[in-house]
PDB file of C-alpha atoms in Angstrom:
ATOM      1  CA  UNK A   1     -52.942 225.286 -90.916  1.00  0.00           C
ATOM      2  CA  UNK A   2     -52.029 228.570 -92.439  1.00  0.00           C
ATOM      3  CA  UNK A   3     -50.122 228.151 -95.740  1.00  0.00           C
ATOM      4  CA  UNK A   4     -46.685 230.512 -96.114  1.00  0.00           C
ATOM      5  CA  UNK A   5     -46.603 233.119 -98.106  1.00  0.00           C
ATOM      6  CA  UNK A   6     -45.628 232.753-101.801  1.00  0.00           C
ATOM      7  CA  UNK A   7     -43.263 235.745-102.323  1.00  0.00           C
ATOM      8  CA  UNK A   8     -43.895 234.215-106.524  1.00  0.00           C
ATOM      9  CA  UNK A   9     -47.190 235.063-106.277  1.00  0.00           C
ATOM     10  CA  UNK A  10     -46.879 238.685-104.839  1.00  0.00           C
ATOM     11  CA  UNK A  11     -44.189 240.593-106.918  1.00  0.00           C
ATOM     12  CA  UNK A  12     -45.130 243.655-105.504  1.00  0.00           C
ATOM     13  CA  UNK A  13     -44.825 242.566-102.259  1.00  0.00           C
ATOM     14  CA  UNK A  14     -41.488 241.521-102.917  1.00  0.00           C
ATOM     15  CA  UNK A  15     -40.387 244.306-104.700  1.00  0.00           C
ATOM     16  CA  UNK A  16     -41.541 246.635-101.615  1.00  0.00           C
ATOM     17  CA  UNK A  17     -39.841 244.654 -99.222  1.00  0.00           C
ATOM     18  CA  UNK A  18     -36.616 244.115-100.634  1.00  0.00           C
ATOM     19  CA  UNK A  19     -36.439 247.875-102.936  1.00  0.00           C
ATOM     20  CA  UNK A  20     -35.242 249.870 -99.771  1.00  0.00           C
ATOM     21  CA  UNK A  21     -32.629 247.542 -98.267  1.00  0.00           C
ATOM     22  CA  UNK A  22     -31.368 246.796-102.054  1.00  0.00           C
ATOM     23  CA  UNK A  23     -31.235 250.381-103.222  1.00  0.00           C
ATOM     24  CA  UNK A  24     -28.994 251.258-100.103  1.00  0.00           C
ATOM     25  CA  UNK A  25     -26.563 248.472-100.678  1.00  0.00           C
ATOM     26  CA  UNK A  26     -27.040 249.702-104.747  1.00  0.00           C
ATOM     27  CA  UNK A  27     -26.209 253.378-103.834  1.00  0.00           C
ATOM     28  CA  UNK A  28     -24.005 252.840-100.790  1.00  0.00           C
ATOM     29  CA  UNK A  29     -22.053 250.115-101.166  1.00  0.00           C
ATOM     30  CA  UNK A  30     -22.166 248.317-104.602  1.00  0.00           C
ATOM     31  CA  UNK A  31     -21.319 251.853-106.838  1.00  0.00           C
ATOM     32  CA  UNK A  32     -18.597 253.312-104.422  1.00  0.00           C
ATOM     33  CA  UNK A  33     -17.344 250.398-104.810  1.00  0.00           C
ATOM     34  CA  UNK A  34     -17.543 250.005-108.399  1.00  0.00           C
ATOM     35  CA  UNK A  35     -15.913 253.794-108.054  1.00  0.00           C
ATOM     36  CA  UNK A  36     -12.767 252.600-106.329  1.00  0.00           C
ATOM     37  CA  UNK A  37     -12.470 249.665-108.478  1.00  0.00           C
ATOM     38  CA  UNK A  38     -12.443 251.750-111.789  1.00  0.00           C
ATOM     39  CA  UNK A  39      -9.907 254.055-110.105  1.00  0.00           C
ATOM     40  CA  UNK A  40      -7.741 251.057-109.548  1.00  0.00           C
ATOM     41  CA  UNK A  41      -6.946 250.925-113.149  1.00  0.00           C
ATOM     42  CA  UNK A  42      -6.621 254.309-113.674  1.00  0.00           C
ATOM     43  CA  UNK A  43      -3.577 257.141-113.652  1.00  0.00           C
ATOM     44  CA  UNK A  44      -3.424 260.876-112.693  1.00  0.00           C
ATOM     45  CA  UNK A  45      -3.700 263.241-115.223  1.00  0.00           C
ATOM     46  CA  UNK A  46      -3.517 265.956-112.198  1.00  0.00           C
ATOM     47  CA  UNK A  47      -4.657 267.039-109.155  1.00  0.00           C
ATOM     48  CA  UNK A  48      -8.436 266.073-109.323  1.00  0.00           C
ATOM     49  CA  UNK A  49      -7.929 264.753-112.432  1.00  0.00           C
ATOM     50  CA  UNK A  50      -8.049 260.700-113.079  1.00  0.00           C
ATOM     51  CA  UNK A  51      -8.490 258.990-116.536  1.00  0.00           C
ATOM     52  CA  UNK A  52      -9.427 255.606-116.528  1.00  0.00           C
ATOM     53  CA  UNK A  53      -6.996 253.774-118.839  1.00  0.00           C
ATOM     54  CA  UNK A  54      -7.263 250.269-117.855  1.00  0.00           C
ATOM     55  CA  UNK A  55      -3.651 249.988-116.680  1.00  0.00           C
ATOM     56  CA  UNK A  56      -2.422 247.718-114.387  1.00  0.00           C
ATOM     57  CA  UNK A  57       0.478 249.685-113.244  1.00  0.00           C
ATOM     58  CA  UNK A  58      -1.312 250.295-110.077  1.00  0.00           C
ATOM     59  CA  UNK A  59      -1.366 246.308-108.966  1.00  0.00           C
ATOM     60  CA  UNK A  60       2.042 245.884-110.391  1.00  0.00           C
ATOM     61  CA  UNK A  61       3.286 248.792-108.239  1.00  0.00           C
ATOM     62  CA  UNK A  62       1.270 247.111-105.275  1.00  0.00           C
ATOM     63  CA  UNK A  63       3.350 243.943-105.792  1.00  0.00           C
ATOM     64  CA  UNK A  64       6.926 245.468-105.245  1.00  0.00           C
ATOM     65  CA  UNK A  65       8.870 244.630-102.499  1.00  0.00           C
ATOM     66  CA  UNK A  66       8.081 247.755-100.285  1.00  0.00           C
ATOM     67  CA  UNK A  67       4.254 247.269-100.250  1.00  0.00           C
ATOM     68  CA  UNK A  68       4.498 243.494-100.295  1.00  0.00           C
ATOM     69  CA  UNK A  69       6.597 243.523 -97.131  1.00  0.00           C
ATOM     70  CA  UNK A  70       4.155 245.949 -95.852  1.00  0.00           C
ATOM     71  CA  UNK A  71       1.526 243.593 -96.075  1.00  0.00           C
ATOM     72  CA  UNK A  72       3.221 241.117 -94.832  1.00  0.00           C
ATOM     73  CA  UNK A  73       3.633 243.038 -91.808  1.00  0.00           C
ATOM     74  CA  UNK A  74       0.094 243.559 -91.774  1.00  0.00           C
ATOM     75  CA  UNK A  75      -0.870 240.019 -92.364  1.00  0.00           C
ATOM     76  CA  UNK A  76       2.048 239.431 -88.888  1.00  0.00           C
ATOM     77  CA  UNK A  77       0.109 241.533 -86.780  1.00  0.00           C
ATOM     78  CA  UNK A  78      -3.657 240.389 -88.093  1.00  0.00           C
ATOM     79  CA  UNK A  79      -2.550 236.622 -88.014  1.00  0.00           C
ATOM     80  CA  UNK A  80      -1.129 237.326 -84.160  1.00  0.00           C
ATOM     81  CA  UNK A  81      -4.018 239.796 -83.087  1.00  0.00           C
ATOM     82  CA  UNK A  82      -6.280 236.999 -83.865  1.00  0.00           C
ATOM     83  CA  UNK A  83      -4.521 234.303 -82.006  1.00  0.00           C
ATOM     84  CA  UNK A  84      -4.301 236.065 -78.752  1.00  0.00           C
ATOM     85  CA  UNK A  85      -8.012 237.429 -79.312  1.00  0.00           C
ATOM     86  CA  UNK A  86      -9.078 233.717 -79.504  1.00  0.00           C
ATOM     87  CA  UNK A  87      -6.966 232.497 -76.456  1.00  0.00           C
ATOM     88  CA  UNK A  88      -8.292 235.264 -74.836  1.00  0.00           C
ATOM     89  CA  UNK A  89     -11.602 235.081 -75.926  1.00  0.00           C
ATOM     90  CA  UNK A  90     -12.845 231.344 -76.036  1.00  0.00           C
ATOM     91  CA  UNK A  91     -12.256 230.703 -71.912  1.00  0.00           C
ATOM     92  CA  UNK A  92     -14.366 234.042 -71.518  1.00  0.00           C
ATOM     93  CA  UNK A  93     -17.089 232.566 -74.272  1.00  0.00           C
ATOM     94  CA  UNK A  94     -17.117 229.590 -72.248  1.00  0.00           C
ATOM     95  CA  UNK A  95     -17.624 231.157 -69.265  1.00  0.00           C
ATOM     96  CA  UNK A  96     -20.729 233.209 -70.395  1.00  0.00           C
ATOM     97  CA  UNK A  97     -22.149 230.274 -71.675  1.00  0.00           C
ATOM     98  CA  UNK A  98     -22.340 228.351 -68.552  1.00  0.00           C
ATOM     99  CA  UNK A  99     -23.208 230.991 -66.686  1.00  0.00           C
ATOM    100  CA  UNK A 100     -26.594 231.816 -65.065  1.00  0.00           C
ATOM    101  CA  UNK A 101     -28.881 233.559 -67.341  1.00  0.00           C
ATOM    102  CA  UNK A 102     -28.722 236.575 -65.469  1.00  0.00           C
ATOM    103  CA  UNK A 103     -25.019 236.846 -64.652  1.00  0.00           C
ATOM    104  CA  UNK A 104     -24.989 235.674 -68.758  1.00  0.00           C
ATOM    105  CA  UNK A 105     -27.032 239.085 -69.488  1.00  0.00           C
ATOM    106  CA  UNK A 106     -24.508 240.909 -67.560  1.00  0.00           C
ATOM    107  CA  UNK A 107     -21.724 239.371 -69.562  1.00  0.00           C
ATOM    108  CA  UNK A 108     -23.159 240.051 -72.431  1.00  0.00           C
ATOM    109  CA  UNK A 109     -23.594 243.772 -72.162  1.00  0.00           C
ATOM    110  CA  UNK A 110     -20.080 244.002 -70.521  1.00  0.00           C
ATOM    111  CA  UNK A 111     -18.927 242.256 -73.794  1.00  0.00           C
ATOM    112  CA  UNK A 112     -20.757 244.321 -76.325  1.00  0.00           C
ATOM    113  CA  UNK A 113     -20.419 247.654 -74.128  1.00  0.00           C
ATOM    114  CA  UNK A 114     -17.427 248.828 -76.430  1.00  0.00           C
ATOM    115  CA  UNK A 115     -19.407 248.727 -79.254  1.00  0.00           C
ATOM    116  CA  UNK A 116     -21.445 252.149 -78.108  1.00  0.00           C
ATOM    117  CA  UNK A 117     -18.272 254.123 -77.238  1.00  0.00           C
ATOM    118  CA  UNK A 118     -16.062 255.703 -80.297  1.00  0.00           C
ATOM    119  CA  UNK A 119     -13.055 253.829 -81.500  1.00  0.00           C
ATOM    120  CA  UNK A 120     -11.086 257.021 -80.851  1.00  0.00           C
ATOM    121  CA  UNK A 121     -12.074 257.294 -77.421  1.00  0.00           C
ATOM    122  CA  UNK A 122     -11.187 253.915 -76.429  1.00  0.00           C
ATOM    123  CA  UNK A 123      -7.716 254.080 -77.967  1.00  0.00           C
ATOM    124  CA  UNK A 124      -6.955 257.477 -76.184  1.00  0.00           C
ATOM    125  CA  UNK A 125      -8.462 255.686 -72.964  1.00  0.00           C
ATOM    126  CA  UNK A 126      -5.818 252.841 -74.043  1.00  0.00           C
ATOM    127  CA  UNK A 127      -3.071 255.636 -74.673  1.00  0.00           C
ATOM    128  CA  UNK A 128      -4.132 257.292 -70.893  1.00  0.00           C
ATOM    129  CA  UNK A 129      -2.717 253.270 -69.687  1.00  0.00           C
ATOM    130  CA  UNK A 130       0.517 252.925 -71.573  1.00  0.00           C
ATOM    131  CA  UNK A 131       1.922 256.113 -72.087  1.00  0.00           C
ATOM    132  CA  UNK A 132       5.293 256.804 -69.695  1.00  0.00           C
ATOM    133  CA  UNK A 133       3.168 258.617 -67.364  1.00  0.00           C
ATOM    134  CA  UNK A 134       0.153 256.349 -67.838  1.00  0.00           C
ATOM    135  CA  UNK A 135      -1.948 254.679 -65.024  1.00  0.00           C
ATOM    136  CA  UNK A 136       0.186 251.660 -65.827  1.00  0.00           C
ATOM    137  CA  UNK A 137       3.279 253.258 -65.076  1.00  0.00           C
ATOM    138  CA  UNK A 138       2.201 255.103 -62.022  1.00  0.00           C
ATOM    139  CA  UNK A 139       0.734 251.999 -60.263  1.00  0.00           C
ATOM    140  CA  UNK A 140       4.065 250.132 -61.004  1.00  0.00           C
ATOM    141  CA  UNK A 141       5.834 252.899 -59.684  1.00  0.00           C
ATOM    142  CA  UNK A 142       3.802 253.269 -56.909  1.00  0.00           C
ATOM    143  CA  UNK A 143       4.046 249.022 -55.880  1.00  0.00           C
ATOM    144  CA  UNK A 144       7.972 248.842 -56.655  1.00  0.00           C
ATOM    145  CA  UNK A 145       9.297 252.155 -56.605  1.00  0.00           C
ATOM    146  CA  UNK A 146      11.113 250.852 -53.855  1.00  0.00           C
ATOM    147  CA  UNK A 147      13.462 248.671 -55.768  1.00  0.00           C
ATOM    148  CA  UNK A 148      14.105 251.078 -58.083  1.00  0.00           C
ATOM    149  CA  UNK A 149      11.467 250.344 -60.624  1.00  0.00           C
ATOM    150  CA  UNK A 150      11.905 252.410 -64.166  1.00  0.00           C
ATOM    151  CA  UNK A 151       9.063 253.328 -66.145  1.00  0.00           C
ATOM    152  CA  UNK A 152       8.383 251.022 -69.202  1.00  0.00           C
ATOM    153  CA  UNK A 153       8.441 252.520 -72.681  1.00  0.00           C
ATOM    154  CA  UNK A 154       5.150 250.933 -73.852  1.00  0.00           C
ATOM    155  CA  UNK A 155       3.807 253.348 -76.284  1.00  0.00           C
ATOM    156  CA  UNK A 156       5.171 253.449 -79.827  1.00  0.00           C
ATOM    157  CA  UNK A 157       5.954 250.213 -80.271  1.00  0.00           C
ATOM    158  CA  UNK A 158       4.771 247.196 -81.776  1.00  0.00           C
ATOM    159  CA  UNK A 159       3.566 245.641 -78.536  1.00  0.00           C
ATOM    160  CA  UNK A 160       1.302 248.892 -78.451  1.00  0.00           C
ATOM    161  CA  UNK A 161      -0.303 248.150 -81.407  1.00  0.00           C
ATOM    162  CA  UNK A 162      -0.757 244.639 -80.837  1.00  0.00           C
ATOM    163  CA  UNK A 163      -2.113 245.571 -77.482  1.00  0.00           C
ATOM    164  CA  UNK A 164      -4.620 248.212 -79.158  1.00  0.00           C
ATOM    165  CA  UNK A 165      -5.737 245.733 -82.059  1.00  0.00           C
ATOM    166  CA  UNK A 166      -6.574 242.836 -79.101  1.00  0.00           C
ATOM    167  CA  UNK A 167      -8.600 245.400 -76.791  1.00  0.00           C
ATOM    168  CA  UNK A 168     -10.484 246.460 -80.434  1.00  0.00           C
ATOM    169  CA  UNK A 169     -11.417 243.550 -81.687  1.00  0.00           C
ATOM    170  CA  UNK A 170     -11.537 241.106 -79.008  1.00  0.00           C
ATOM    171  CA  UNK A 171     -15.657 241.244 -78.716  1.00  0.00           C
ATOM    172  CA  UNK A 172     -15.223 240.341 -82.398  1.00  0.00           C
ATOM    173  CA  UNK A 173     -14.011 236.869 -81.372  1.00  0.00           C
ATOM    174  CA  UNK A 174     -16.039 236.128 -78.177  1.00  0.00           C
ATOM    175  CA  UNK A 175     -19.545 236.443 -79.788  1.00  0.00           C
ATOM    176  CA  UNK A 176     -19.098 234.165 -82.320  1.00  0.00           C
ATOM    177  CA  UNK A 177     -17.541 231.709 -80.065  1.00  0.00           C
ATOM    178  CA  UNK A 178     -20.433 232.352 -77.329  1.00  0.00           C
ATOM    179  CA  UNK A 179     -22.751 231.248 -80.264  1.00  0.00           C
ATOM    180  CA  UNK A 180     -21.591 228.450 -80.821  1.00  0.00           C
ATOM    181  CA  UNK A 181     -20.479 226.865 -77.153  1.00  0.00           C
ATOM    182  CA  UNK A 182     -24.442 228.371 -76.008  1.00  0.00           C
ATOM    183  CA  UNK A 183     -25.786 225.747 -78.699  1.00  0.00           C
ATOM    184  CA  UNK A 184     -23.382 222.997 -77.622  1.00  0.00           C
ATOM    185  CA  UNK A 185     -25.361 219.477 -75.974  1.00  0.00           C
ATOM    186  CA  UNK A 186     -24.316 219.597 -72.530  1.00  0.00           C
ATOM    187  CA  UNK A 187     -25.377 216.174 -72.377  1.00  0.00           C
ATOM    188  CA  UNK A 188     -21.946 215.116 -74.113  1.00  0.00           C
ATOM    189  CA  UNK A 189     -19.916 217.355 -72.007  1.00  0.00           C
ATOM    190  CA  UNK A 190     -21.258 215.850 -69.095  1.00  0.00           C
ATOM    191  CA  UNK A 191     -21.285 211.991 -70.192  1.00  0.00           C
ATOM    192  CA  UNK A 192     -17.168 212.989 -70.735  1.00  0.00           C
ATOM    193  CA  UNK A 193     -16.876 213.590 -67.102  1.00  0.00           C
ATOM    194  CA  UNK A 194     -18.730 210.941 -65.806  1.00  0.00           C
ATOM    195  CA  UNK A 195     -16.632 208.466 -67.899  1.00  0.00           C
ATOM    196  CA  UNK A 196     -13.553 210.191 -66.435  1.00  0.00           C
ATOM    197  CA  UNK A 197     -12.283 212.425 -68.789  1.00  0.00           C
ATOM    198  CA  UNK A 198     -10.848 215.755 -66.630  1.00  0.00           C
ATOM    199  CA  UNK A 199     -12.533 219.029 -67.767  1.00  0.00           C
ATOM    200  CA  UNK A 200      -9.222 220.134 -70.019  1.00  0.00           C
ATOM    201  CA  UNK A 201      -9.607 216.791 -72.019  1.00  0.00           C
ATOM    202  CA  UNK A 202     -13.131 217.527 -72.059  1.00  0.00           C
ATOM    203  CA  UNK A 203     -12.570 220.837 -73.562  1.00  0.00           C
ATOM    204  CA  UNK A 204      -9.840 219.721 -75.879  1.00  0.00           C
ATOM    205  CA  UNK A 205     -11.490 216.191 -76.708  1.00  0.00           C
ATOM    206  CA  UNK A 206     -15.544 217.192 -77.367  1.00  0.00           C
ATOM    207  CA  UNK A 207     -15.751 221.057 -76.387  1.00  0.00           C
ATOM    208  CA  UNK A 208     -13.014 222.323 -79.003  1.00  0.00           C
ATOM    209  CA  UNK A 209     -14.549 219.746 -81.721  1.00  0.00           C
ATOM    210  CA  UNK A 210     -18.019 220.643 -81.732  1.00  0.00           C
ATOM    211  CA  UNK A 211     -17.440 224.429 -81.497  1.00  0.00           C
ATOM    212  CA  UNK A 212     -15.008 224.420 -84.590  1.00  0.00           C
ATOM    213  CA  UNK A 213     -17.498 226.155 -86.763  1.00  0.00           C
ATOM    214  CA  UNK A 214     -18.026 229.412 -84.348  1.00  0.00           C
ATOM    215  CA  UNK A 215     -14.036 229.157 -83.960  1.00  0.00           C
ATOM    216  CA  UNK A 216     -13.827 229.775 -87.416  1.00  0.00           C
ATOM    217  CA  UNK A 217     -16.237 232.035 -87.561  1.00  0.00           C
ATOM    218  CA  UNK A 218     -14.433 234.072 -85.002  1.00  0.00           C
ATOM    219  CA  UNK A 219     -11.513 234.101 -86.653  1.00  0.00           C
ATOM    220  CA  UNK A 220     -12.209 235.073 -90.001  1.00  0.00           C
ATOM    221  CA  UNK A 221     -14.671 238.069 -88.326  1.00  0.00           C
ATOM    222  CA  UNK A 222     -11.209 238.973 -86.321  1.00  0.00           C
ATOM    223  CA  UNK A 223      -8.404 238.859 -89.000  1.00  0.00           C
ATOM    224  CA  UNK A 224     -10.707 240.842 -91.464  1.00  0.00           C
ATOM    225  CA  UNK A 225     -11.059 244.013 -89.671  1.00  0.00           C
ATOM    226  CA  UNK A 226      -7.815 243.839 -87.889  1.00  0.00           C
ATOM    227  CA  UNK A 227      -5.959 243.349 -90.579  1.00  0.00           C
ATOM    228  CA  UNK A 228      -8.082 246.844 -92.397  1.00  0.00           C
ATOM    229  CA  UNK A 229      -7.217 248.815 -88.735  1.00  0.00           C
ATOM    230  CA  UNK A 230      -4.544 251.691 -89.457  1.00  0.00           C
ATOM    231  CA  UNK A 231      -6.192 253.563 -86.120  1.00  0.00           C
ATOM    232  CA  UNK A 232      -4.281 251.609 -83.840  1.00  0.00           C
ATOM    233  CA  UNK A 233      -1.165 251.489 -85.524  1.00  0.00           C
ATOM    234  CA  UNK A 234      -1.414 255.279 -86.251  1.00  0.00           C
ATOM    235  CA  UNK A 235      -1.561 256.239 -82.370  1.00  0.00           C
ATOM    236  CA  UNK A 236       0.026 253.230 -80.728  1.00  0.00           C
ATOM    237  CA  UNK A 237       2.881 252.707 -82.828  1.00  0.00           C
ATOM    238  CA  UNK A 238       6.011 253.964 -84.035  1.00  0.00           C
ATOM    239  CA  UNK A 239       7.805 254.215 -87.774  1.00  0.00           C
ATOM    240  CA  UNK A 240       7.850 250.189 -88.276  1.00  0.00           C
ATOM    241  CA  UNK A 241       3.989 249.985 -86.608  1.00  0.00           C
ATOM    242  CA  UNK A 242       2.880 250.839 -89.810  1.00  0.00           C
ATOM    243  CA  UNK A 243      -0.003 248.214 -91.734  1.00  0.00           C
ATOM    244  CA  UNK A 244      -0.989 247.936 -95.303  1.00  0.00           C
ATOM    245  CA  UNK A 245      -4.383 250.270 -94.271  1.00  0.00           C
ATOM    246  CA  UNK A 246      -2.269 253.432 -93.106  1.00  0.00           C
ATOM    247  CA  UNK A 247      -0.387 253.262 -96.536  1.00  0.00           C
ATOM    248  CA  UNK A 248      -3.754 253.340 -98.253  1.00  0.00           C
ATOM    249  CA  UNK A 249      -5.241 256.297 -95.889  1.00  0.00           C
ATOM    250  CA  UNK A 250      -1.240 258.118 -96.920  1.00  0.00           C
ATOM    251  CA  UNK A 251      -2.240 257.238-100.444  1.00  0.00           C
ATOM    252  CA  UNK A 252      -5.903 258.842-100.548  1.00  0.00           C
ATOM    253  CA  UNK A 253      -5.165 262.009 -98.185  1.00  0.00           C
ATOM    254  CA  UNK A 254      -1.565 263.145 -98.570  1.00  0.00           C
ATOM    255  CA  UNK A 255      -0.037 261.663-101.914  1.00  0.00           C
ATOM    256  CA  UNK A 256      -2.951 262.406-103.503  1.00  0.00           C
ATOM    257  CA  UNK A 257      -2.595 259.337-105.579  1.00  0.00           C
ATOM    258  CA  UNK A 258      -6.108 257.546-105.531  1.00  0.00           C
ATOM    259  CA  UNK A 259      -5.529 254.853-108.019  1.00  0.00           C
ATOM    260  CA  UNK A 260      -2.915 253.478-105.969  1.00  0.00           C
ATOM    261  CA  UNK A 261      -4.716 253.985-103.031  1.00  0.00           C
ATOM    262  CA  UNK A 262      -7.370 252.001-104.746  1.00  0.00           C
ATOM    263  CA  UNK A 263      -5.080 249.561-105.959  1.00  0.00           C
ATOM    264  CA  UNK A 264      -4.113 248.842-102.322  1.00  0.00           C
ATOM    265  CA  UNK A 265      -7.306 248.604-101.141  1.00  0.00           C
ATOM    266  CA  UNK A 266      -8.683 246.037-103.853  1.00  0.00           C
ATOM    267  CA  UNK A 267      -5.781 243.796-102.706  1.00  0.00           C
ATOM    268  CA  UNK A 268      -7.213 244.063 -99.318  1.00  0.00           C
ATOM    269  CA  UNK A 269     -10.363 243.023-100.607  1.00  0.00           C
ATOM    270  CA  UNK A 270      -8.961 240.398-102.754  1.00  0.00           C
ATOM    271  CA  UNK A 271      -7.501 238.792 -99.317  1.00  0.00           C
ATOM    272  CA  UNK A 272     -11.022 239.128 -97.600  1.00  0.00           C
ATOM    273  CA  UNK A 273     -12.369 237.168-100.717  1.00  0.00           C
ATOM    274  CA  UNK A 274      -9.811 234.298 -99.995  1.00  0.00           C
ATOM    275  CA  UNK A 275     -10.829 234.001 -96.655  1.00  0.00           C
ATOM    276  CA  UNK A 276     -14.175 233.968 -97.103  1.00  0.00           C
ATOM    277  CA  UNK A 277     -13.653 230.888 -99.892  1.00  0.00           C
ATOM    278  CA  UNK A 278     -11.548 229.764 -97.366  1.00  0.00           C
ATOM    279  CA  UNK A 279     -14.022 229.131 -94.845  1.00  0.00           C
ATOM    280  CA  UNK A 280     -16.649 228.304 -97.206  1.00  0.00           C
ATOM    281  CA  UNK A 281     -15.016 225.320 -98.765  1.00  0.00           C
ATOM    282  CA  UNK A 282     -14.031 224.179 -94.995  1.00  0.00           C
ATOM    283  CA  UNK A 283     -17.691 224.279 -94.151  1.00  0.00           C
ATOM    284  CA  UNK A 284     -18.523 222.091 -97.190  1.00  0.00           C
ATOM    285  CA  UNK A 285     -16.098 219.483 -96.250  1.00  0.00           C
ATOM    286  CA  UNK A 286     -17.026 219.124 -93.002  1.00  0.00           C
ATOM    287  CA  UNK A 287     -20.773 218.663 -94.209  1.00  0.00           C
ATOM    288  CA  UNK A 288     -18.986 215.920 -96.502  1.00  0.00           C
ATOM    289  CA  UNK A 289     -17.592 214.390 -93.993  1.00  0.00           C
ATOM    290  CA  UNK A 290     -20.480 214.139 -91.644  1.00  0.00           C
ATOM    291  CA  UNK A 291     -22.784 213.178 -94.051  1.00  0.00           C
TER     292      UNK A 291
END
């Protein structure tokens, strides 16, 4: 039987295969980062100028009521974008996994099909639907125009936004959930009928169970970006659409201030290090308790 390769006994090797991929998280990702993060503890000396004094005025400013309730807004919308995403998303999950495996190929591609147009063409496309004289509107108008029907104020509004982060993000949700109900044992689901149990207690008693781990999955790959998205709210909504992300962009572009800016994204990433923990220390106790 061939023997595996021992990666200890080939540096080189190693080194070659991993150099590329490393360097670009080194130069891409790791000392941008590292960038921002020094900038968060720094103050403007003036317009392109920023000394890096170690303060933490920039977090304390982050933490007054303004920004706080700002992020709590954010936090609203994320928390409710992901809810409806995932009651939304788990019958169609469930759907594509007991389909046939070409009408399951077909789903597939119709799920990640957003993924190859630009976010700013979809929301436009979403803007074409709910503005006043939207397709919405019209074929409203058109079906009860009769009785007087008024055209519906959709746009600008927080039911605009929550509208644009659920179209966004929803394939977020539905993959990981298709994941996990494609690997379920079917044998289970089907020894629940045959005992009696009606296909909603069969969801809720052995379907929901055993897919827990792709349900969280989904909804910590949801509430991350969502709650990051300021495109959404910066179309779609009005003056109290705005989230914690289109404070940062304000911060970075027009204030000019980057170690706030900085400041308020670090908390952002602070959050997405919480959840992470989150889910980590869930998936340890449920390998507890099953072992």
């Amino acid at each position: 039987m061939e023997q595996g390769v021992d990666w200890r006994r080939s540096p080189a090797g190693l080194a070659a295969l991993l150099g590329p991929p490393l360097g670009w998280f080194l130069i891409f990702f790791a000392v941008p980062m590292a960038v921002v993060l020094a900038y968060s503890f720094g103050t403007n000396e003036g317009v392109a100028d920023i000394r890096i004094s170690g303060t933490f005025a920039n977090y304390a400013r982050a933490l007054e009521p303004l920004y706080l309730g700002i992020l709590a807004k954010s936090l609203a919308f994320a928390g409710l974008a992901t809810l409806v995403c995932l009651i939304i998303g788990f019958p169609v999950a469930l759907a594509i996994s007991f389909a046939t495996p070409q009408m399951k190929a077909l789903l597939l591609i119709g799920v990640m099909l957003p993924f190859w147009t630009n976010l700013l063409i979809r929301t436009y496309a979403l803007i074409a639907l709910l503005r006043d004289e939207g397709f919405i509107n019209m074929a409203l108008e058109g079906a009860f125009g009769w009785a007087g029907f008024e055209r519906l104020n959709m746009m600008h509004s927080n039911f605009a936004v929550l509208v644009g982060l659920v179209y966004v993000h929803l394939p977020f949700m539905v993959l990981p959930l298709y994941a996990a109900l494609d690997r379920l044992d079917r044998s289970l689901i089907e020894a629940s009928l045959d005992l009696g149990a009606g296909h909603v207690r069969t969801i809720f008693a052995i379907v929901l169970p055993l897919a827990l781990p792709g349900i969280l999955s989904g909804l910590l790959l949801t509430f991350i970006p969502v709650l990051g998205s300021y495109l959404a709210p910066d179309l779609l909504g009005g003056p109290d659409s705005q989230m914690i992300a289109n404070v940062i962009e304000r911060q970075f572009k027009r204030a000019n201030d980057w170690p706030f800016g900085a400041a308020l994204a670090f908390m952002l990433m602070y959050l997405t290090f919480i959840g992470i923990a989150l889910q980590a220390m869930a998936r340890r106790r449920r390998a507890a308790d099953a072992g």
